[in-house]
Structures are given as structure tokens and as C-alpha cells.
Amino acid sequence: MVIKNVNLEIVCGVTSKVPDTAYAEVAFAGKSNVGKSSLINALMNRKVLARTSAQPGKTQTINFYNINDAMYLVDLPGYGYAKASEEVKAKWGKMIENYLHTSKQLKAVFLLIDIRHDPSANDRMMYEWMVYQGFAPIIIATKLDKIKRSQIQKNVKAIREGLNVQPGTMIIPFSAETKQGRDEIWELIDSFVLPQEDAPSVENAEEK
């Protein structure tokens, strides 16, 4: 997809109703500090559209990014932040569950896992919830540039086994630094949100 226009159009808080949008949606979930904001910025060829922070747990809303007035990229709150109160964690979890359960336009869900570590209990719970809701989550193994090339296959296998993924589940190694995996992710997004005959090859737009 050639990215011409991107803007943060809808922000949903804890008490907000999930919007009934006009375009197809793809959602991204992952625990705090897994690199979700960096991934979203890399996908959209923007440096600061999604705010990155050294302090995890900053994303406390569901953010809908309108791309080309053709689709929404949906950024779900980071989960599992250890320093958040149990009450706040419960609210974030409820927001994610509510969105997955009620969105009428959601076409695909991507779950981000840090390739350096085995999936956490929160990661497993989120994956299982997505499957329970009828989705086939696509796993993005982030921070690829932080490990050696010789470790990739072993670490991807550890993610596959740690989540006990469904047969055929895709796991895409990704680096926000080198952009490895970006085109593959966009090809998948295009296949979900565009009619097959209209799905273009992946192209990179000029960075603003």
C-alpha cells in the first residue's frame, strides 16, 4: 500500500464505546515495551506518529489511525505493565476484550512478542483470548536486531511452543531499526483489507 495520508482519527478511553467505523481495521496488541509504537511508526513511514516512551504503559487508549481514508490501523493498549495497579490492568484488559468482541470491521489481529524472550503468561492469555474470539492471530517477533542471526530460528520456535500456537500460524521476525519484516506485514494487511484484485504490491511512500 502506498501511504499517502495518515492521521490519528479516533481515540477510545475506558468508558468510550467502540466506534462503528466505515473502513476495514487491523489491530496490533502486545505487552508494554514490546516495541509496538516503533512498529506502527515503521509501518506508516513516520518517526513520531505513535508515541514511543522509555516508560512502559503509556498507551492507555485504543488509537485508530486512518490510512488513506481506506483502512484503520488500530493500536491497542499495552498490557502486562508490572508497575500499573491491578485496577488499571483490569481496565486495559477489558478495553482490549471489548474491542475484539464488538468491532464489526476488524479483519486481522497481530500479536507482538519480544523475540529475545519466551512468551509471558500475559502473552499466552492474550493469544488464547484472540483465538477464543474467533481470530487467527499473526505473531510479530519484535526487536529482531537485538539478537544474532543464528538465534532467530531457535527463538521463533520458542515463541511458537510458548504460545502453543494453532497449526499454520505465521510468525514474522521484525526490526524497527532495519525495517526487516515490514514489507511482509504490509502484504498481509493488504490481503485482509483490500479486494484481492485491487491489492497492490508493497511500495514505500516518501517519509514526511
JSON list of C-alpha atoms in Angstrom, two decimals:
[
{"chain": "A", "resi": 1, "resn": "MET", "atom": "CA", "xyz": [0.00, 0.00, 0.00]},
{"chain": "A", "resi": 2, "resn": "VAL", "atom": "CA", "xyz": [1.28, 3.46, -0.90]},
{"chain": "A", "resi": 3, "resn": "ILE", "atom": "CA", "xyz": [0.78, 5.53, 2.25]},
{"chain": "A", "resi": 4, "resn": "LYS", "atom": "CA", "xyz": [-0.38, 8.99, 1.25]},
{"chain": "A", "resi": 5, "resn": "ASN", "atom": "CA", "xyz": [-2.20, 10.23, 4.33]},
{"chain": "A", "resi": 6, "resn": "VAL", "atom": "CA", "xyz": [-2.17, 9.09, 7.94]},
{"chain": "A", "resi": 7, "resn": "ASN", "atom": "CA", "xyz": [-3.86, 10.67, 10.92]},
{"chain": "A", "resi": 8, "resn": "LEU", "atom": "CA", "xyz": [-4.90, 9.69, 14.41]},
{"chain": "A", "resi": 9, "resn": "GLU", "atom": "CA", "xyz": [-8.64, 9.98, 13.92]},
{"chain": "A", "resi": 10, "resn": "ILE", "atom": "CA", "xyz": [-10.30, 8.21, 16.88]},
{"chain": "A", "resi": 11, "resn": "VAL", "atom": "CA", "xyz": [-9.16, 7.74, 20.48]},
{"chain": "A", "resi": 12, "resn": "CYS", "atom": "CA", "xyz": [-11.19, 5.47, 22.76]},
{"chain": "A", "resi": 13, "resn": "GLY", "atom": "CA", "xyz": [-10.81, 5.50, 26.52]},
{"chain": "A", "resi": 14, "resn": "VAL", "atom": "CA", "xyz": [-12.07, 3.12, 29.17]},
{"chain": "A", "resi": 15, "resn": "THR", "atom": "CA", "xyz": [-15.62, 4.49, 29.08]},
{"chain": "A", "resi": 16, "resn": "SER", "atom": "CA", "xyz": [-15.80, 5.00, 25.31]},
{"chain": "A", "resi": 17, "resn": "LYS", "atom": "CA", "xyz": [-17.99, 2.93, 23.06]},
{"chain": "A", "resi": 18, "resn": "VAL", "atom": "CA", "xyz": [-16.17, 1.01, 20.34]},
{"chain": "A", "resi": 19, "resn": "PRO", "atom": "CA", "xyz": [-16.80, 3.06, 17.17]},
{"chain": "A", "resi": 20, "resn": "ASP", "atom": "CA", "xyz": [-18.66, 1.65, 14.20]},
{"chain": "A", "resi": 21, "resn": "THR", "atom": "CA", "xyz": [-16.14, 2.70, 11.55]},
{"chain": "A", "resi": 22, "resn": "ALA", "atom": "CA", "xyz": [-16.54, 2.85, 7.79]},
{"chain": "A", "resi": 23, "resn": "TYR", "atom": "CA", "xyz": [-13.29, 1.09, 6.87]},
{"chain": "A", "resi": 24, "resn": "ALA", "atom": "CA", "xyz": [-11.62, -2.24, 7.50]},
{"chain": "A", "resi": 25, "resn": "GLU", "atom": "CA", "xyz": [-9.49, -2.46, 10.63]},
{"chain": "A", "resi": 26, "resn": "VAL", "atom": "CA", "xyz": [-6.34, -4.37, 11.55]},
{"chain": "A", "resi": 27, "resn": "ALA", "atom": "CA", "xyz": [-5.32, -4.34, 15.21]},
{"chain": "A", "resi": 28, "resn": "PHE", "atom": "CA", "xyz": [-1.97, -4.59, 16.96]},
{"chain": "A", "resi": 29, "resn": "ALA", "atom": "CA", "xyz": [-1.61, -5.85, 20.53]},
{"chain": "A", "resi": 30, "resn": "GLY", "atom": "CA", "xyz": [1.37, -6.53, 22.73]},
{"chain": "A", "resi": 31, "resn": "LYS", "atom": "CA", "xyz": [2.66, -6.11, 26.23]},
{"chain": "A", "resi": 32, "resn": "SER", "atom": "CA", "xyz": [4.20, -2.83, 27.31]},
{"chain": "A", "resi": 33, "resn": "ASN", "atom": "CA", "xyz": [7.72, -2.13, 25.95]},
{"chain": "A", "resi": 34, "resn": "VAL", "atom": "CA", "xyz": [7.47, -4.83, 23.26]},
{"chain": "A", "resi": 35, "resn": "GLY", "atom": "CA", "xyz": [8.07, -2.15, 20.60]},
{"chain": "A", "resi": 36, "resn": "LYS", "atom": "CA", "xyz": [4.51, -1.63, 19.36]},
{"chain": "A", "resi": 37, "resn": "SER", "atom": "CA", "xyz": [4.79, 2.13, 18.84]},
{"chain": "A", "resi": 38, "resn": "SER", "atom": "CA", "xyz": [8.08, 1.68, 16.98]},
{"chain": "A", "resi": 39, "resn": "LEU", "atom": "CA", "xyz": [6.45, -0.95, 14.76]},
{"chain": "A", "resi": 40, "resn": "ILE", "atom": "CA", "xyz": [3.50, 1.30, 13.95]},
{"chain": "A", "resi": 41, "resn": "ASN", "atom": "CA", "xyz": [5.78, 4.23, 13.12]},
{"chain": "A", "resi": 42, "resn": "ALA", "atom": "CA", "xyz": [7.87, 1.97, 10.87]},
{"chain": "A", "resi": 43, "resn": "LEU", "atom": "CA", "xyz": [4.79, 0.65, 9.08]},
{"chain": "A", "resi": 44, "resn": "MET", "atom": "CA", "xyz": [3.50, 4.15, 8.41]},
{"chain": "A", "resi": 45, "resn": "ASN", "atom": "CA", "xyz": [6.87, 5.68, 7.48]},
{"chain": "A", "resi": 46, "resn": "ARG", "atom": "CA", "xyz": [6.57, 8.22, 10.27]},
{"chain": "A", "resi": 47, "resn": "LYS", "atom": "CA", "xyz": [9.03, 8.85, 13.06]},
{"chain": "A", "resi": 48, "resn": "VAL", "atom": "CA", "xyz": [6.73, 10.13, 15.80]},
{"chain": "A", "resi": 49, "resn": "LEU", "atom": "CA", "xyz": [3.13, 9.41, 14.82]},
{"chain": "A", "resi": 50, "resn": "ALA", "atom": "CA", "xyz": [2.75, 6.78, 17.53]},
{"chain": "A", "resi": 51, "resn": "ARG", "atom": "CA", "xyz": [4.43, 7.99, 20.69]},
{"chain": "A", "resi": 52, "resn": "THR", "atom": "CA", "xyz": [7.32, 5.90, 21.95]},
{"chain": "A", "resi": 53, "resn": "SER", "atom": "CA", "xyz": [8.46, 6.18, 25.52]},
{"chain": "A", "resi": 54, "resn": "ALA", "atom": "CA", "xyz": [11.16, 4.84, 27.80]},
{"chain": "A", "resi": 55, "resn": "GLN", "atom": "CA", "xyz": [8.39, 4.45, 30.38]},
{"chain": "A", "resi": 56, "resn": "PRO", "atom": "CA", "xyz": [6.18, 1.45, 29.55]},
{"chain": "A", "resi": 57, "resn": "GLY", "atom": "CA", "xyz": [2.42, 1.51, 29.94]},
{"chain": "A", "resi": 58, "resn": "LYS", "atom": "CA", "xyz": [1.87, 4.89, 28.30]},
{"chain": "A", "resi": 59, "resn": "THR", "atom": "CA", "xyz": [-0.70, 3.73, 25.76]},
{"chain": "A", "resi": 60, "resn": "GLN", "atom": "CA", "xyz": [-3.90, 3.73, 27.81]},
{"chain": "A", "resi": 61, "resn": "THR", "atom": "CA", "xyz": [-6.36, 4.20, 24.96]},
{"chain": "A", "resi": 62, "resn": "ILE", "atom": "CA", "xyz": [-7.34, 2.45, 21.74]},
{"chain": "A", "resi": 63, "resn": "ASN", "atom": "CA", "xyz": [-5.99, 4.59, 18.92]},
{"chain": "A", "resi": 64, "resn": "PHE", "atom": "CA", "xyz": [-7.43, 4.42, 15.40]},
{"chain": "A", "resi": 65, "resn": "TYR", "atom": "CA", "xyz": [-5.06, 5.61, 12.67]},
{"chain": "A", "resi": 66, "resn": "ASN", "atom": "CA", "xyz": [-6.82, 6.43, 9.39]},
{"chain": "A", "resi": 67, "resn": "ILE", "atom": "CA", "xyz": [-4.67, 5.43, 6.43]},
{"chain": "A", "resi": 68, "resn": "ASN", "atom": "CA", "xyz": [-5.57, 6.93, 3.03]},
{"chain": "A", "resi": 69, "resn": "ASP", "atom": "CA", "xyz": [-9.26, 7.07, 4.02]},
{"chain": "A", "resi": 70, "resn": "ALA", "atom": "CA", "xyz": [-9.18, 3.36, 3.17]},
{"chain": "A", "resi": 71, "resn": "MET", "atom": "CA", "xyz": [-8.47, 1.48, 6.41]},
{"chain": "A", "resi": 72, "resn": "TYR", "atom": "CA", "xyz": [-7.71, 1.84, 10.11]},
{"chain": "A", "resi": 73, "resn": "LEU", "atom": "CA", "xyz": [-4.63, 0.61, 11.88]},
{"chain": "A", "resi": 74, "resn": "VAL", "atom": "CA", "xyz": [-5.75, 0.10, 15.49]},
{"chain": "A", "resi": 75, "resn": "ASP", "atom": "CA", "xyz": [-3.24, 0.40, 18.33]},
{"chain": "A", "resi": 76, "resn": "LEU", "atom": "CA", "xyz": [-4.47, -1.47, 21.41]},
{"chain": "A", "resi": 77, "resn": "PRO", "atom": "CA", "xyz": [-3.24, -0.61, 24.94]},
{"chain": "A", "resi": 78, "resn": "GLY", "atom": "CA", "xyz": [-0.07, -2.31, 26.06]},
{"chain": "A", "resi": 79, "resn": "TYR", "atom": "CA", "xyz": [-0.78, -4.97, 28.65]},
{"chain": "A", "resi": 80, "resn": "GLY", "atom": "CA", "xyz": [1.17, -6.55, 31.49]},
{"chain": "A", "resi": 81, "resn": "TYR", "atom": "CA", "xyz": [2.95, -3.44, 32.76]},
{"chain": "A", "resi": 82, "resn": "ALA", "atom": "CA", "xyz": [4.21, -4.54, 36.17]},
{"chain": "A", "resi": 83, "resn": "LYS", "atom": "CA", "xyz": [4.02, -1.13, 37.86]},
{"chain": "A", "resi": 84, "resn": "ALA", "atom": "CA", "xyz": [0.39, -0.48, 36.88]},
{"chain": "A", "resi": 85, "resn": "SER", "atom": "CA", "xyz": [-2.18, -1.09, 39.58]},
{"chain": "A", "resi": 86, "resn": "GLU", "atom": "CA", "xyz": [-4.38, -4.17, 39.37]},
{"chain": "A", "resi": 87, "resn": "GLU", "atom": "CA", "xyz": [-7.36, -1.87, 38.79]},
{"chain": "A", "resi": 88, "resn": "VAL", "atom": "CA", "xyz": [-5.67, -0.20, 35.82]},
{"chain": "A", "resi": 89, "resn": "LYS", "atom": "CA", "xyz": [-4.57, -3.56, 34.40]},
{"chain": "A", "resi": 90, "resn": "ALA", "atom": "CA", "xyz": [-8.13, -4.83, 34.62]},
{"chain": "A", "resi": 91, "resn": "LYS", "atom": "CA", "xyz": [-9.43, -1.75, 32.78]},
{"chain": "A", "resi": 92, "resn": "TRP", "atom": "CA", "xyz": [-6.87, -2.11, 29.98]},
{"chain": "A", "resi": 93, "resn": "GLY", "atom": "CA", "xyz": [-7.71, -5.78, 29.61]},
{"chain": "A", "resi": 94, "resn": "LYS", "atom": "CA", "xyz": [-11.42, -5.02, 29.49]},
{"chain": "A", "resi": 95, "resn": "MET", "atom": "CA", "xyz": [-10.87, -2.40, 26.79]},
{"chain": "A", "resi": 96, "resn": "ILE", "atom": "CA", "xyz": [-8.98, -4.88, 24.60]},
{"chain": "A", "resi": 97, "resn": "GLU", "atom": "CA", "xyz": [-11.52, -7.66, 25.16]},
{"chain": "A", "resi": 98, "resn": "ASN", "atom": "CA", "xyz": [-14.41, -5.30, 24.43]},
{"chain": "A", "resi": 99, "resn": "TYR", "atom": "CA", "xyz": [-12.83, -4.13, 21.18]},
{"chain": "A", "resi": 100, "resn": "LEU", "atom": "CA", "xyz": [-12.04, -7.65, 19.95]},
{"chain": "A", "resi": 101, "resn": "HIS", "atom": "CA", "xyz": [-15.53, -8.80, 20.85]},
{"chain": "A", "resi": 102, "resn": "THR", "atom": "CA", "xyz": [-17.54, -5.90, 19.38]},
{"chain": "A", "resi": 103, "resn": "SER", "atom": "CA", "xyz": [-15.65, -4.41, 16.42]},
{"chain": "A", "resi": 104, "resn": "LYS", "atom": "CA", "xyz": [-17.58, -5.03, 13.21]},
{"chain": "A", "resi": 105, "resn": "GLN", "atom": "CA", "xyz": [-14.73, -4.08, 10.87]},
{"chain": "A", "resi": 106, "resn": "LEU", "atom": "CA", "xyz": [-11.82, -5.96, 12.43]},
{"chain": "A", "resi": 107, "resn": "LYS", "atom": "CA", "xyz": [-10.21, -8.13, 9.74]},
{"chain": "A", "resi": 108, "resn": "ALA", "atom": "CA", "xyz": [-6.98, -9.27, 11.38]},
{"chain": "A", "resi": 109, "resn": "VAL", "atom": "CA", "xyz": [-5.12, -9.17, 14.68]},
{"chain": "A", "resi": 110, "resn": "PHE", "atom": "CA", "xyz": [-1.35, -9.02, 15.11]},
{"chain": "A", "resi": 111, "resn": "LEU", "atom": "CA", "xyz": [0.19, -10.00, 18.43]},
{"chain": "A", "resi": 112, "resn": "LEU", "atom": "CA", "xyz": [3.68, -8.68, 19.18]},
{"chain": "A", "resi": 113, "resn": "ILE", "atom": "CA", "xyz": [6.15, -10.82, 21.12]},
{"chain": "A", "resi": 114, "resn": "ASP", "atom": "CA", "xyz": [9.72, -9.81, 22.00]},
{"chain": "A", "resi": 115, "resn": "ILE", "atom": "CA", "xyz": [11.88, -12.30, 20.08]},
{"chain": "A", "resi": 116, "resn": "ARG", "atom": "CA", "xyz": [14.50, -12.22, 22.85]},
{"chain": "A", "resi": 117, "resn": "HIS", "atom": "CA", "xyz": [12.23, -13.77, 25.48]},
{"chain": "A", "resi": 118, "resn": "ASP", "atom": "CA", "xyz": [9.82, -16.65, 25.90]},
{"chain": "A", "resi": 119, "resn": "PRO", "atom": "CA", "xyz": [6.14, -15.56, 25.85]},
{"chain": "A", "resi": 120, "resn": "SER", "atom": "CA", "xyz": [4.85, -14.43, 29.25]},
{"chain": "A", "resi": 121, "resn": "ALA", "atom": "CA", "xyz": [1.69, -15.61, 30.98]},
{"chain": "A", "resi": 122, "resn": "ASN", "atom": "CA", "xyz": [0.02, -12.39, 29.78]},
{"chain": "A", "resi": 123, "resn": "ASP", "atom": "CA", "xyz": [1.11, -13.12, 26.21]},
{"chain": "A", "resi": 124, "resn": "ARG", "atom": "CA", "xyz": [-0.37, -16.61, 26.38]},
{"chain": "A", "resi": 125, "resn": "MET", "atom": "CA", "xyz": [-3.60, -15.30, 27.87]},
{"chain": "A", "resi": 126, "resn": "MET", "atom": "CA", "xyz": [-3.94, -12.66, 25.14]},
{"chain": "A", "resi": 127, "resn": "TYR", "atom": "CA", "xyz": [-3.24, -15.18, 22.38]},
{"chain": "A", "resi": 128, "resn": "GLU", "atom": "CA", "xyz": [-5.78, -17.63, 23.79]},
{"chain": "A", "resi": 129, "resn": "TRP", "atom": "CA", "xyz": [-8.38, -14.86, 24.13]},
{"chain": "A", "resi": 130, "resn": "MET", "atom": "CA", "xyz": [-7.90, -13.84, 20.49]},
{"chain": "A", "resi": 131, "resn": "VAL", "atom": "CA", "xyz": [-8.33, -17.43, 19.34]},
{"chain": "A", "resi": 132, "resn": "TYR", "atom": "CA", "xyz": [-11.42, -17.77, 21.57]},
{"chain": "A", "resi": 133, "resn": "GLN", "atom": "CA", "xyz": [-12.89, -14.70, 19.85]},
{"chain": "A", "resi": 134, "resn": "GLY", "atom": "CA", "xyz": [-12.51, -16.45, 16.51]},
{"chain": "A", "resi": 135, "resn": "PHE", "atom": "CA", "xyz": [-9.33, -14.80, 15.23]},
{"chain": "A", "resi": 136, "resn": "ALA", "atom": "CA", "xyz": [-6.17, -16.41, 13.91]},
{"chain": "A", "resi": 137, "resn": "PRO", "atom": "CA", "xyz": [-3.55, -14.05, 15.38]},
{"chain": "A", "resi": 138, "resn": "ILE", "atom": "CA", "xyz": [-0.44, -13.33, 13.34]},
{"chain": "A", "resi": 139, "resn": "ILE", "atom": "CA", "xyz": [2.63, -13.16, 15.55]},
{"chain": "A", "resi": 140, "resn": "ILE", "atom": "CA", "xyz": [5.22, -10.42, 15.04]},
{"chain": "A", "resi": 141, "resn": "ALA", "atom": "CA", "xyz": [8.51, -11.23, 16.75]},
{"chain": "A", "resi": 142, "resn": "THR", "atom": "CA", "xyz": [9.89, -7.77, 17.51]},
{"chain": "A", "resi": 143, "resn": "LYS", "atom": "CA", "xyz": [13.39, -6.46, 18.24]},
{"chain": "A", "resi": 144, "resn": "LEU", "atom": "CA", "xyz": [14.98, -8.78, 15.69]},
{"chain": "A", "resi": 145, "resn": "ASP", "atom": "CA", "xyz": [18.08, -6.58, 15.51]},
{"chain": "A", "resi": 146, "resn": "LYS", "atom": "CA", "xyz": [18.79, -7.33, 19.19]},
{"chain": "A", "resi": 147, "resn": "ILE", "atom": "CA", "xyz": [19.71, -10.98, 18.57]},
{"chain": "A", "resi": 148, "resn": "LYS", "atom": "CA", "xyz": [22.22, -12.79, 16.37]},
{"chain": "A", "resi": 149, "resn": "ARG", "atom": "CA", "xyz": [21.08, -14.21, 13.06]},
{"chain": "A", "resi": 150, "resn": "SER", "atom": "CA", "xyz": [21.98, -17.69, 14.30]},
{"chain": "A", "resi": 151, "resn": "GLN", "atom": "CA", "xyz": [19.44, -17.32, 17.13]},
{"chain": "A", "resi": 152, "resn": "ILE", "atom": "CA", "xyz": [16.42, -16.43, 15.02]},
{"chain": "A", "resi": 153, "resn": "GLN", "atom": "CA", "xyz": [15.16, -19.92, 14.22]},
{"chain": "A", "resi": 154, "resn": "LYS", "atom": "CA", "xyz": [15.57, -21.12, 17.81]},
{"chain": "A", "resi": 155, "resn": "ASN", "atom": "CA", "xyz": [13.82, -18.08, 19.28]},
{"chain": "A", "resi": 156, "resn": "VAL", "atom": "CA", "xyz": [10.93, -18.24, 16.80]},
{"chain": "A", "resi": 157, "resn": "LYS", "atom": "CA", "xyz": [10.47, -21.89, 17.74]},
{"chain": "A", "resi": 158, "resn": "ALA", "atom": "CA", "xyz": [10.40, -20.89, 21.42]},
{"chain": "A", "resi": 159, "resn": "ILE", "atom": "CA", "xyz": [7.62, -18.39, 20.70]},
{"chain": "A", "resi": 160, "resn": "ARG", "atom": "CA", "xyz": [5.66, -20.96, 18.71]},
{"chain": "A", "resi": 161, "resn": "GLU", "atom": "CA", "xyz": [5.93, -23.51, 21.51]},
{"chain": "A", "resi": 162, "resn": "GLY", "atom": "CA", "xyz": [5.46, -20.99, 24.32]},
{"chain": "A", "resi": 163, "resn": "LEU", "atom": "CA", "xyz": [2.16, -19.77, 22.90]},
{"chain": "A", "resi": 164, "resn": "ASN", "atom": "CA", "xyz": [1.14, -23.24, 21.76]},
{"chain": "A", "resi": 165, "resn": "VAL", "atom": "CA", "xyz": [0.02, -21.64, 18.52]},
{"chain": "A", "resi": 166, "resn": "GLN", "atom": "CA", "xyz": [-2.56, -23.05, 16.16]},
{"chain": "A", "resi": 167, "resn": "PRO", "atom": "CA", "xyz": [-1.21, -25.03, 13.17]},
{"chain": "A", "resi": 168, "resn": "GLY", "atom": "CA", "xyz": [-0.27, -22.73, 10.30]},
{"chain": "A", "resi": 169, "resn": "THR", "atom": "CA", "xyz": [0.18, -19.64, 12.47]},
{"chain": "A", "resi": 170, "resn": "MET", "atom": "CA", "xyz": [2.53, -17.11, 10.90]},
{"chain": "A", "resi": 171, "resn": "ILE", "atom": "CA", "xyz": [5.41, -15.69, 12.93]},
{"chain": "A", "resi": 172, "resn": "ILE", "atom": "CA", "xyz": [7.14, -12.72, 11.30]},
{"chain": "A", "resi": 173, "resn": "PRO", "atom": "CA", "xyz": [10.51, -11.58, 12.70]},
{"chain": "A", "resi": 174, "resn": "PHE", "atom": "CA", "xyz": [10.61, -7.77, 12.65]},
{"chain": "A", "resi": 175, "resn": "SER", "atom": "CA", "xyz": [13.08, -4.97, 13.37]},
{"chain": "A", "resi": 176, "resn": "ALA", "atom": "CA", "xyz": [12.01, -1.34, 13.69]},
{"chain": "A", "resi": 177, "resn": "GLU", "atom": "CA", "xyz": [15.67, -0.40, 13.20]},
{"chain": "A", "resi": 178, "resn": "THR", "atom": "CA", "xyz": [16.33, -2.22, 9.91]},
{"chain": "A", "resi": 179, "resn": "LYS", "atom": "CA", "xyz": [12.66, -2.45, 8.80]},
{"chain": "A", "resi": 180, "resn": "GLN", "atom": "CA", "xyz": [13.13, -6.18, 8.16]},
{"chain": "A", "resi": 181, "resn": "GLY", "atom": "CA", "xyz": [9.68, -7.77, 8.04]},
{"chain": "A", "resi": 182, "resn": "ARG", "atom": "CA", "xyz": [7.88, -4.52, 7.19]},
{"chain": "A", "resi": 183, "resn": "ASP", "atom": "CA", "xyz": [7.00, -5.41, 3.61]},
{"chain": "A", "resi": 184, "resn": "GLU", "atom": "CA", "xyz": [5.80, -8.85, 4.64]},
{"chain": "A", "resi": 185, "resn": "ILE", "atom": "CA", "xyz": [3.47, -7.32, 7.23]},
{"chain": "A", "resi": 186, "resn": "TRP", "atom": "CA", "xyz": [2.09, -4.84, 4.70]},
{"chain": "A", "resi": 187, "resn": "GLU", "atom": "CA", "xyz": [1.46, -7.58, 2.15]},
{"chain": "A", "resi": 188, "resn": "LEU", "atom": "CA", "xyz": [-0.62, -9.38, 4.77]},
{"chain": "A", "resi": 189, "resn": "ILE", "atom": "CA", "xyz": [-2.51, -6.22, 5.70]},
{"chain": "A", "resi": 190, "resn": "ASP", "atom": "CA", "xyz": [-3.29, -5.56, 2.03]},
{"chain": "A", "resi": 191, "resn": "SER", "atom": "CA", "xyz": [-4.62, -9.10, 1.65]},
{"chain": "A", "resi": 192, "resn": "PHE", "atom": "CA", "xyz": [-7.01, -8.54, 4.55]},
{"chain": "A", "resi": 193, "resn": "VAL", "atom": "CA", "xyz": [-8.31, -5.05, 3.83]},
{"chain": "A", "resi": 194, "resn": "LEU", "atom": "CA", "xyz": [-8.31, -4.80, 0.03]},
{"chain": "A", "resi": 195, "resn": "PRO", "atom": "CA", "xyz": [-10.20, -6.83, -2.57]},
{"chain": "A", "resi": 196, "resn": "GLN", "atom": "CA", "xyz": [-7.74, -9.33, -3.98]},
{"chain": "A", "resi": 197, "resn": "GLU", "atom": "CA", "xyz": [-7.89, -7.87, -7.47]},
{"chain": "A", "resi": 198, "resn": "ASP", "atom": "CA", "xyz": [-7.11, -4.40, -6.08]},
{"chain": "A", "resi": 199, "resn": "ALA", "atom": "CA", "xyz": [-4.31, -5.37, -3.70]},
{"chain": "A", "resi": 200, "resn": "PRO", "atom": "CA", "xyz": [-1.18, -3.57, -4.91]},
{"chain": "A", "resi": 201, "resn": "SER", "atom": "CA", "xyz": [2.37, -4.63, -4.41]},
{"chain": "A", "resi": 202, "resn": "VAL", "atom": "CA", "xyz": [4.07, -3.08, -1.41]},
{"chain": "A", "resi": 203, "resn": "GLU", "atom": "CA", "xyz": [5.58, 0.33, -2.03]},
{"chain": "A", "resi": 204, "resn": "ASN", "atom": "CA", "xyz": [7.15, 2.78, 0.34]},
{"chain": "A", "resi": 205, "resn": "ALA", "atom": "CA", "xyz": [5.82, 6.29, 0.45]},
{"chain": "A", "resi": 206, "resn": "GLU", "atom": "CA", "xyz": [8.03, 9.30, 0.96]},
{"chain": "A", "resi": 207, "resn": "GLU", "atom": "CA", "xyz": [8.78, 9.82, 4.63]},
{"chain": "A", "resi": 208, "resn": "LYS", "atom": "CA", "xyz": [7.35, 13.04, 5.97]}
]
